[in-house]
Structure formats: structure tokens, C-alpha cells
Amino acid sequence: MLFVVLTNHQKLSKLPIANLQQLVKLTMILDIESGIRCPKIDMHCHVWLMDGWEQSADHLVASGDMLGITEYWCSSVIQQGILAPFEDVPPHNDTILRAMARHPKRIRGWCFLIPGHFQDAIDEAERCLDAGMIGIKLYNQYRIDDPVLHPILELASERRVPILQHAGYPVPEHRASQPLISHGIHFSEASEKYPDAILVHAHIGGGGDWEHTVREMRQASPNVYIDVSGSNLDDGQVEYAVSELGVERVLFGTDGTMAGSVGKVLDADLTEDEREHIFWTNAERILAQQGATPTEPRTS
Amino acid sequence: MLIDVNAWLGTWPFRSLRDNTPDTLVARLDRSGIDKAVVSYIEAAFHRHPQSANERLARDVEPHGDRLIPVGTINPLSPHWEDDLTSCIDLGMKGIRLFPQYHNYQTDGAESRSVVQACAQCNLPVFIPHRLEDTRQHHWMDPGQSVDLAQIANLIAAVPDAAIIIPNARPLARSPLWMREDLRDLNWYFDLSLAEIHYGLHKSTNAMKDLGYLIEEGGAGHILFGTHLPFSYAGPALVKLAILPVDEETLEDIKYRTAAKLLNL
């Protein structure tokens, strides 16, 4: 959000255009207060299966209230690549369904799946989507281009729901703990086979060479997105994603880095219209594909 | 008034940075509503003998003396580093930065303690950045290490008269530093560049916040405003400043008063 301070207006009309543009650029000031109030859809966050999930969900909503976040797309996932038995999965999704019921205007759900559960995974996806969840969340049990995902990609394409996949390109010593983490090239390959599937590369700032993974998605389908979440706040990150993929493919998410993710979008060298695409319009468009709308209309 | 205790000039070898010259950084500060910023040359972290970078820093910030606050870099493994410290003071440096992970010494070892003691005697604050870049993306030629906060805690305990600033640290409230109650009244400081306030990834209700807990437990006096420009966006620290759960007096301390006192401005 930029606030343009113009002084000495009567002389501006006499300045050459180039000088005027330079003057305007030099006098632009970040307007953090207005930026915070700007409505936002956080499409990447979590409510965990744990004792006190209710308190955690309440805390999530209250924290986002301070930052203009009107709704949160949440999942509870099994991490560390663990190939847990199917019976371990529904309790995670049930936690999200309960959080949705607790905050019906604020929390929406991603259905977590382990694709190797085959028909059980499909049945679980159908159960959760029918109960009101708006997408499918995958972690690092399989890469997104693994053939085991094909039934899930087909289901997501048919129902026009997005798939949010944990992703990044960390250095080898950090990759060792999650050898099947997906990065850009895997999204490109999956989208080549399923160009209609709505795929979201999670957290550009989630840790790893973000330039590498974004570059790998140059050839991906226009239905492949990336979200801005993660604890890495490198300057230029958001603009890089916009320049490589186009502003319509960059989504606002936090994944726990709530103020940081708001701040990086506000500080990015973008127009107000581009910022609105990231904070709101792109997520709204994804919802529209399944016939849904934001829980609250955008108010300003 | 807003003082950024965590800014840089110069070249990062592994990624192009914007706004990394004195003129462009000052323009970025203007855009961000920041009045003054503490700066060092990034290259000094890679130089075996960083004094030439310190001298260049003093020359280059001179035209922006009202905006850029120079902080020198000392490598305690460089022979006669004490002379460099004296030169830094003569050049008008307002503090000293240490890079244990780049100059390859223990954060709580004898070399660090010697420099920190000397700085304490000269009333200069010591900056030890927790990291320069996210280690999960480090280039193979970069050490890719964060400074161990437990070692910084040992260093603070060893030189209790020193003022030590640890920019870029996260998380804070459950860090080895804050958990050591014997250090809570000493002069050590974090900045707002990376730590979250109200919400973070958590798997228990005891870990939902970070800076929020630190403030609730009486630690607001250890917080300074810092951005990590131009490595990082300034926006995240500015957003946190806008929503910090502190009273107006404490907020003014965080914005500039504590930093001005530490830097002898």
C-alpha cells in the first residue's frame, strides 16, 4: 500500500513528465496502516490436531483480525514424510471440520490426504469436500508428479478444487529430511499431464532456493500457482514470482508467518491492483471455479 | 523517529540485492518511513582482514551522515585487531559487528570475549547477526550456519557489562537466551526483522506466539526495530511495529530511544 505525498501542486503541471514520475516515485511512502486494513484471504494456514485445537483456532482468528485477514484456509497434516496408516488421517480432517463449525465465517478447510492410500484417500477427499472443504492438501509423502497422485488430480480437476502441495527447493542437507519434497519442476510435469488441475506450490518463503523453484514453473499450466507464505522474507521475492508467473498466479498465505507475509506483499514493488490480486482476487477466482465465494464480501 | 538497527550496504555474492548503495538505501529508508539505519558493508563478513571495508564504509556514508550510522566489523583472528577497533572509533563507528560463522571462531570463545570486553570498555554495542541469509537456501560456498543462541547467552554471561544486539533471530520467547533467567536484566537485544508476534506454526497451546510471550513475560525492553534491509523487505518489521502489544512509552523505546542510547547518538 503506497501513499503518495504531493507537495507544491501548482508547480507540478509545469514539470516534464519524466521529472514528475521521478518526483512521485521519490515521494511514495509505505502506508502500513492502510495496508493492514486491506481485506485478505489467507489460503495457507493450519489448525493442528492437538489438545487445545479450539484455543489454537480462536487464536488464529484473533491474530489475523489485527491484519485484515477475513478468512483462513486451514489444514492439519502428518509431516516428516511419514507414511501413516489411513486410520491416522481422518482425525486430522475431523479437526478441521470442527474448526470450520466453530468459526463458519472465518475458517475453511483443506482435506489432508496421503495419496498411497488409493481408494481410501479418494473416499476421504469426497467425504471432506462434501462436508464443505474447499481443497486438498498434500505434504511430502509423495511428489506431486508421482503417478500415485493421478486419481487425486483427476478428482480435483473434476470437482474444480485446488491442491495445495508442500514444496520448496532446500539445500541438500535440509532436503535429506524430506527427500520427496516437490519443487517447481514437479508442478510443471504434473500440470503437463493434468493442465486443468489447480495446483498450488506452497510457501515461496518456506525455505530453499525460491528463485530456482519459481524458474522451474515457467512452462507450467496457467492453473499452477504459488503462495507467498513462509519465514523467509527476502526482498524481491514477491516481485520475482509475479514477473515469472504473472500476478494472477500468486496467492496470499502465511503458514504461521502472519505479519511477515502481510509485510512482504505491502512492501513489494507492485501496483495497488496487483496487490489486490494477491490478497484477494486470485483466491476469489479459485473459489468461483467450484461455485463458492469468500465467506464475507470484500469491504474496501 | 525510527532507527533501524539492522541494515547493510554492499554486495551479497549469491543473489543480487536492490537498494544496497548509500543513495539507494537512503531512498528506500525514505519510502519506508525510517529516519536512520545502522549499516555495515556485507563484504566485511567475507574479508579475512575487514579494516579496508570499514574505511570504505566511513567514506561512503559520510555524505549521508544524518541517515546512515556506520558500524565497523572486527575479525578477532586478524592480527592486531585492537588497532582496527581504535581506527573504527576514530572513524566515527557507533558499534562493532562480529561474524563468528564467517570468520570461523566460537561465539562464546576467548576471541569473541576479548572483542566484546574491549567494546564494553569503549561503550560500543556489539552486533552479532543470527544469520545473514536463510540457511535452507545457502550457496555451497556460503557456510550456511546460524549463530548458536546458547553460545551468545554464554558470551553475555561472560561479559555482563557489554551491550549485545542479535538481529535476525527467530524464535525468541523460547530461545536459550530468554530462558536463562540470570541474563534477563542484562543489555542484550533482538530486532523485529524475523520474529513473529501473535502467531506462529505451533503444535501446542504453549507455543502459539513468539514476541507476544516475550512481551507478556516482561521482555519488551530487549526489542529494537530492525529490518535487515536490503536482504529482506522492510514491510514485515513495519507491520509488526504497527501491531506490537506494548504501551506508547515502550513503543517509543523500541522505535528509537533504546537504540539511540546504545549507539550514543
Coordinates of C-alpha atoms in Angstrom, one line a residue, chain B residues 51 54-55 74 78-91 118:
Chain B
Q51 CA 39.5 -3.0 8.1
N54 CA 35.5 -0.3 7.5
E55 CA 37.4 2.6 6.0
I74 CA 36.2 -6.8 13.6
S78 CA 43.1 -10.8 12.3
P79 CA 46.5 -9.8 13.9
H80 CA 46.3 -6.6 15.8
W81 CA 42.5 -6.3 15.6
E82 CA 42.8 -4.0 18.6
D83 CA 44.3 -1.4 16.2
D84 CA 41.3 -1.9 13.9
L85 CA 39.0 -1.2 16.8
T86 CA 40.8 2.0 17.6
S87 CA 40.6 3.1 14.0
C88 CA 36.9 2.3 13.9
I89 CA 36.3 4.6 16.9
D90 CA 38.4 7.3 15.2
L91 CA 36.4 6.9 12.0
A118 CA 37.2 -4.2 24.5

